[in-house]
Amino acid sequence: MLQVTAIPAFEDNYIWMIHDGRRAAVVDPGDATPVLDWLAATGHALTAILLTHHHPDHVGGVAVLSSRHAVPVIGHAEDAHRLPPLSLAVRDGDHLEVPGLALSLDALATPGHTVGHICYHAAHTGWLFCGDTLFSAGCGRMFEGTPVQYQRSLARLAALPPQTQVFAAHEYTLGNISFAAALTPGDKAVQAALAEIRALRARGQSTLPSSIGWERRHNPFLRCDDEEIGTAVHLAGHSATEVFAAVRLAKDGFRAP
């Protein structure tokens, strides 16, 4: 039976291990050491490396892992010039079978955080490995893409089934939901979520995975067509793209109390 396990890395990254009790694929190994430690402790054989984008905290461990394990490295063809050498370059809409595992993934191009970002959706299991495109209650900074690109990418992910589990790459939920609560102080559901997440983090527990359904209700970046969010950034009646750009700018300057 397939499972997903989080390996904490750096200050707040999650490296995701997809495994069946004997074999494992790793998503975004920014650091090789915790991955090698996990493989040694559990006895799993590494079968594949999946990359969502080129940032060092997502690809920094690939060289060492590849030197120890002769496994395919999978990433976006359009970002191949900035990724470690790829064994398999996928494009938007491609369907792939994860080597060594009974798992099918669909590649979803999601430009915004970077122009070459890609997510992996496992429709059968209801899993989404979304790197830095979508966070719980937030989204990544817009380093390379445009508001039009990013808002469309997020709308695409929001259209996935509500039960889809969201395996984002960072433990940013508390800061993100604090921003959402400050943006819409009258939203009781968001305020309740803030209290729940504060309690989880106080106990040292992870907030991930989230779900698409939960994100649709609590994540302001997935609610840019809602009047409440538009009003909060003084753009009621404007397009979702314009609202997204304003919310992203507000989040960039936000500091949680």
CSV table of C-alpha atoms in Angstrom, one decimal:
chain,number,residue,atom,x,y,z
A,1,MET,CA,0.0,0.0,0.0
A,2,LEU,CA,1.4,3.3,-1.0
A,3,GLN,CA,2.1,5.9,1.6
A,4,VAL,CA,3.6,9.4,1.8
A,5,THR,CA,6.1,10.4,4.5
A,6,ALA,CA,7.5,13.9,5.2
A,7,ILE,CA,11.2,14.3,5.9
A,8,PRO,CA,11.9,17.7,7.5
A,9,ALA,CA,14.8,19.6,6.0
A,10,PHE,CA,16.5,22.9,6.6
A,11,GLU,CA,14.3,25.2,8.7
A,12,ASP,CA,10.9,24.6,7.2
A,13,ASN,CA,11.1,22.4,4.1
A,14,TYR,CA,9.4,19.0,3.6
A,15,ILE,CA,10.9,16.4,1.4
A,16,TRP,CA,8.2,14.0,0.5
A,17,MET,CA,8.9,10.2,0.3
A,18,ILE,CA,6.3,8.2,-1.7
A,19,HIS,CA,6.8,4.5,-0.7
A,20,ASP,CA,5.3,1.1,-0.6
A,21,GLY,CA,7.3,-0.5,2.2
A,22,ARG,CA,10.1,-1.6,0.0
A,23,ARG,CA,10.7,1.1,-2.6
A,24,ALA,CA,10.5,4.9,-2.5
A,25,ALA,CA,10.5,7.9,-4.8
A,26,VAL,CA,11.5,11.3,-3.4
A,27,VAL,CA,10.0,14.7,-4.3
A,28,ASP,CA,12.2,17.7,-4.2
A,29,PRO,CA,15.3,16.5,-2.2
A,30,GLY,CA,16.9,19.8,-1.3
A,31,ASP,CA,19.3,18.0,1.0
A,32,ALA,CA,20.6,14.5,0.5
A,33,THR,CA,21.5,13.7,4.1
A,34,PRO,CA,18.0,13.3,5.6
A,35,VAL,CA,16.9,11.2,2.6
A,36,LEU,CA,19.9,8.9,2.9
A,37,ASP,CA,19.3,8.6,6.6
A,38,TRP,CA,15.6,7.7,6.0
A,39,LEU,CA,16.5,5.1,3.4
A,40,ALA,CA,19.1,3.5,5.6
A,41,ALA,CA,16.7,3.5,8.6
A,42,THR,CA,13.7,2.0,6.8
A,43,GLY,CA,15.5,-0.2,4.3
A,44,HIS,CA,13.7,1.2,1.3
A,45,ALA,CA,15.4,1.3,-2.2
A,46,LEU,CA,15.2,4.6,-3.9
A,47,THR,CA,13.6,4.3,-7.4
A,48,ALA,CA,13.1,7.9,-8.6
A,49,ILE,CA,13.7,11.6,-8.0
A,50,LEU,CA,10.9,14.0,-8.9
A,51,LEU,CA,11.5,17.7,-9.1
A,52,THR,CA,9.0,20.6,-9.2
A,53,HIS,CA,11.4,23.5,-9.8
A,54,HIS,CA,15.0,24.6,-9.9
A,55,HIS,CA,15.4,26.4,-6.5
A,56,PRO,CA,18.4,25.0,-4.5
A,57,ASP,CA,16.3,24.0,-1.5
A,58,HIS,CA,14.5,21.6,-3.8
A,59,VAL,CA,17.3,20.2,-6.0
A,60,GLY,CA,20.4,20.6,-3.8
A,61,GLY,CA,20.6,16.9,-2.8
A,62,VAL,CA,20.1,15.5,-6.3
A,63,ALA,CA,23.8,15.2,-7.2
A,64,VAL,CA,24.7,13.2,-4.0
A,65,LEU,CA,21.6,11.0,-4.3
A,66,SER,CA,22.3,10.3,-8.0
A,67,SER,CA,25.9,9.4,-7.1
A,68,ARG,CA,24.7,6.8,-4.6
A,69,HIS,CA,21.6,5.6,-6.4
A,70,ALA,CA,21.3,5.1,-10.2
A,71,VAL,CA,17.7,6.2,-10.5
A,72,PRO,CA,15.9,8.4,-13.0
A,73,VAL,CA,15.6,12.2,-12.3
A,74,ILE,CA,12.3,13.6,-13.5
A,75,GLY,CA,11.5,17.3,-14.1
A,76,HIS,CA,9.9,19.8,-16.4
A,77,ALA,CA,11.3,19.9,-19.9
A,78,GLU,CA,10.9,23.7,-20.1
A,79,ASP,CA,13.1,24.1,-17.1
A,80,ALA,CA,15.7,21.5,-18.0
A,81,HIS,CA,18.5,24.0,-18.5
A,82,ARG,CA,18.2,25.0,-14.8
A,83,LEU,CA,17.6,21.6,-13.2
A,84,PRO,CA,20.1,18.9,-12.5
A,85,PRO,CA,20.5,16.6,-15.5
A,86,LEU,CA,17.1,14.9,-16.2
A,87,SER,CA,16.6,11.3,-17.2
A,88,LEU,CA,13.0,12.0,-18.1
A,89,ALA,CA,11.8,15.5,-19.1
A,90,VAL,CA,8.0,15.9,-18.8
A,91,ARG,CA,5.6,18.5,-20.1
A,92,ASP,CA,2.2,19.8,-19.1
A,93,GLY,CA,-0.4,17.1,-19.5
A,94,ASP,CA,2.1,14.2,-19.6
A,95,HIS,CA,1.2,11.0,-17.8
A,96,LEU,CA,4.0,9.1,-16.2
A,97,GLU,CA,4.4,5.9,-14.3
A,98,VAL,CA,6.7,6.4,-11.3
A,99,PRO,CA,9.6,3.9,-11.7
A,100,GLY,CA,9.5,1.1,-9.1
A,101,LEU,CA,6.1,2.1,-7.7
A,102,ALA,CA,2.5,1.4,-8.7
A,103,LEU,CA,1.7,5.1,-9.0
A,104,SER,CA,0.6,7.1,-12.0
A,105,LEU,CA,1.1,10.9,-12.0
A,106,ASP,CA,-0.1,13.7,-14.3
A,107,ALA,CA,2.3,16.6,-14.9
A,108,LEU,CA,0.7,20.0,-14.4
A,109,ALA,CA,2.6,23.1,-15.5
A,110,THR,CA,2.0,25.9,-12.9
A,111,PRO,CA,4.1,28.9,-13.8
A,112,GLY,CA,4.1,31.7,-11.3
A,113,HIS,CA,6.6,31.1,-8.5
A,114,THR,CA,9.0,30.2,-11.3
A,115,VAL,CA,8.2,30.1,-15.0
A,116,GLY,CA,9.2,26.4,-15.2
A,117,HIS,CA,7.3,25.1,-12.1
A,118,ILE,CA,5.5,21.8,-12.4
A,119,CYS,CA,3.2,19.9,-10.1
A,120,TYR,CA,2.5,16.2,-9.9
A,121,HIS,CA,-1.1,15.0,-9.4
A,122,ALA,CA,-1.9,11.4,-8.6
A,123,ALA,CA,-5.6,11.2,-9.5
A,124,HIS,CA,-6.0,7.6,-8.2
A,125,THR,CA,-4.7,8.3,-4.7
A,126,GLY,CA,-5.9,11.9,-4.6
A,127,TRP,CA,-2.4,13.4,-4.0
A,128,LEU,CA,-0.9,16.6,-5.2
A,129,PHE,CA,2.8,17.4,-4.9
A,130,CYS,CA,2.8,21.1,-5.6
A,131,GLY,CA,6.3,22.3,-4.6
A,132,ASP,CA,6.1,26.0,-4.0
A,133,THR,CA,3.1,26.9,-6.2
A,134,LEU,CA,0.5,26.2,-3.5
A,135,PHE,CA,1.1,26.3,0.2
A,136,SER,CA,-1.4,25.6,2.9
A,137,ALA,CA,-3.4,28.9,3.3
A,138,GLY,CA,-0.9,30.6,0.9
A,139,CYS,CA,1.2,30.4,-2.2
A,140,GLY,CA,4.9,31.0,-3.1
A,141,ARG,CA,6.3,34.3,-3.9
A,142,MET,CA,6.0,35.4,-7.5
A,143,PHE,CA,9.7,35.4,-8.4
A,144,GLU,CA,9.5,34.9,-12.2
A,145,GLY,CA,6.0,34.5,-13.4
A,146,THR,CA,3.2,37.1,-13.9
A,147,PRO,CA,0.0,37.6,-12.0
A,148,VAL,CA,-2.0,36.3,-15.0
A,149,GLN,CA,0.2,33.1,-15.1
A,150,TYR,CA,0.1,32.5,-11.3
A,151,GLN,CA,-3.6,33.2,-10.8
A,152,ARG,CA,-4.4,30.7,-13.7
A,153,SER,CA,-2.1,28.1,-12.1
A,154,LEU,CA,-3.8,28.4,-8.8
A,155,ALA,CA,-7.2,28.3,-10.3
A,156,ARG,CA,-6.2,25.1,-12.1
A,157,LEU,CA,-5.1,23.5,-8.8
A,158,ALA,CA,-8.3,24.7,-7.1
A,159,ALA,CA,-10.3,22.9,-9.7
A,160,LEU,CA,-9.0,19.5,-8.6
A,161,PRO,CA,-11.4,17.3,-6.5
A,162,PRO,CA,-11.9,18.8,-3.0
A,163,GLN,CA,-10.6,15.7,-1.2
A,164,THR,CA,-7.2,16.0,-3.0
A,165,GLN,CA,-4.4,16.0,-0.4
A,166,VAL,CA,-2.0,18.9,-0.8
A,167,PHE,CA,1.6,18.0,-0.2
A,168,ALA,CA,3.3,21.4,-0.2
A,169,ALA,CA,7.0,21.8,0.3
A,170,HIS,CA,7.1,24.2,3.3
A,171,GLU,CA,5.7,24.4,6.8
A,172,TYR,CA,4.3,28.0,6.3
A,173,THR,CA,0.7,27.4,7.3
A,174,LEU,CA,0.8,29.5,10.5
A,175,GLY,CA,2.2,32.5,8.9
A,176,ASN,CA,-0.1,32.1,5.9
A,177,ILE,CA,-3.3,31.7,8.0
A,178,SER,CA,-2.3,34.6,10.2
A,179,PHE,CA,-2.2,36.8,7.0
A,180,ALA,CA,-5.6,35.4,5.9
A,181,ALA,CA,-7.1,36.2,9.3
A,182,ALA,CA,-5.7,39.8,9.2
A,183,LEU,CA,-7.0,40.2,5.7
A,184,THR,CA,-10.5,39.1,6.6
A,185,PRO,CA,-10.9,39.6,10.3
A,186,GLY,CA,-14.7,39.0,10.1
A,187,ASP,CA,-14.3,35.5,8.6
A,188,LYS,CA,-15.1,33.1,11.4
A,189,ALA,CA,-13.9,30.0,9.5
A,190,VAL,CA,-10.5,31.6,8.9
A,191,GLN,CA,-10.3,32.7,12.5
A,192,ALA,CA,-11.2,29.2,13.8
A,193,ALA,CA,-8.5,27.8,11.4
A,194,LEU,CA,-5.9,30.2,12.9
A,195,ALA,CA,-6.7,28.9,16.4
A,196,GLU,CA,-6.5,25.3,15.3
A,197,ILE,CA,-3.2,25.8,13.5
A,198,ARG,CA,-1.7,27.7,16.4
A,199,ALA,CA,-2.5,24.7,18.6
A,200,LEU,CA,-1.0,22.2,16.2
A,201,ARG,CA,2.2,24.1,15.9
A,202,ALA,CA,2.4,24.7,19.7
A,203,ARG,CA,2.4,20.9,20.0
A,204,GLY,CA,5.1,20.6,17.3
A,205,GLN,CA,2.8,18.9,14.8
A,206,SER,CA,2.8,19.3,11.1
A,207,THR,CA,-0.1,21.1,9.3
A,208,LEU,CA,0.3,19.1,6.1
A,209,PRO,CA,-1.1,17.6,4.1
A,210,SER,CA,-3.9,20.0,3.6
A,211,SER,CA,-6.7,19.5,1.1
A,212,ILE,CA,-8.0,21.3,-1.9
A,213,GLY,CA,-11.4,21.7,-0.3
A,214,TRP,CA,-9.8,23.3,2.8
A,215,GLU,CA,-7.7,25.6,0.7
A,216,ARG,CA,-10.7,26.7,-1.3
A,217,ARG,CA,-12.3,27.9,1.9
A,218,HIS,CA,-9.4,29.3,3.8
A,219,ASN,CA,-6.7,30.3,1.3
A,220,PRO,CA,-7.1,33.9,0.1
A,221,PHE,CA,-5.1,33.2,-3.1
A,222,LEU,CA,-7.7,30.7,-4.1
A,223,ARG,CA,-10.6,33.1,-3.3
A,224,CYS,CA,-9.6,36.0,-5.5
A,225,ASP,CA,-12.9,36.0,-7.2
A,226,ASP,CA,-14.7,36.3,-3.9
A,227,GLU,CA,-16.1,39.8,-3.1
A,228,GLU,CA,-14.8,39.6,0.5
A,229,ILE,CA,-11.2,39.2,-0.7
A,230,GLY,CA,-11.6,41.9,-3.4
A,231,THR,CA,-13.0,44.3,-0.8
A,232,ALA,CA,-10.2,43.6,1.6
A,233,VAL,CA,-7.6,44.9,-1.0
A,234,HIS,CA,-9.9,47.7,-2.1
A,235,LEU,CA,-10.5,46.1,-5.5
A,236,ALA,CA,-14.1,44.8,-5.2
A,237,GLY,CA,-15.5,44.1,-8.7
A,238,HIS,CA,-12.1,43.8,-10.3
A,239,SER,CA,-10.7,40.7,-12.0
A,240,ALA,CA,-9.4,37.8,-10.1
A,241,THR,CA,-6.0,38.5,-11.5
A,242,GLU,CA,-6.0,42.0,-10.3
A,243,VAL,CA,-7.1,40.9,-6.8
A,244,PHE,CA,-4.5,38.2,-6.8
A,245,ALA,CA,-1.7,40.7,-7.6
A,246,ALA,CA,-2.9,42.9,-4.7
A,247,VAL,CA,-3.1,40.1,-2.2
A,248,ARG,CA,0.3,38.8,-3.2
A,249,LEU,CA,1.8,42.3,-2.7
A,250,ALA,CA,0.1,42.6,0.7
A,251,LYS,CA,1.4,39.2,1.7
A,252,ASP,CA,4.9,40.1,0.7
A,253,GLY,CA,4.9,42.9,3.2
A,254,PHE,CA,3.0,41.1,5.9
A,255,ARG,CA,4.7,40.3,9.3
A,256,ALA,CA,2.7,38.1,11.6
A,257,PRO,CA,2.2,39.6,15.1
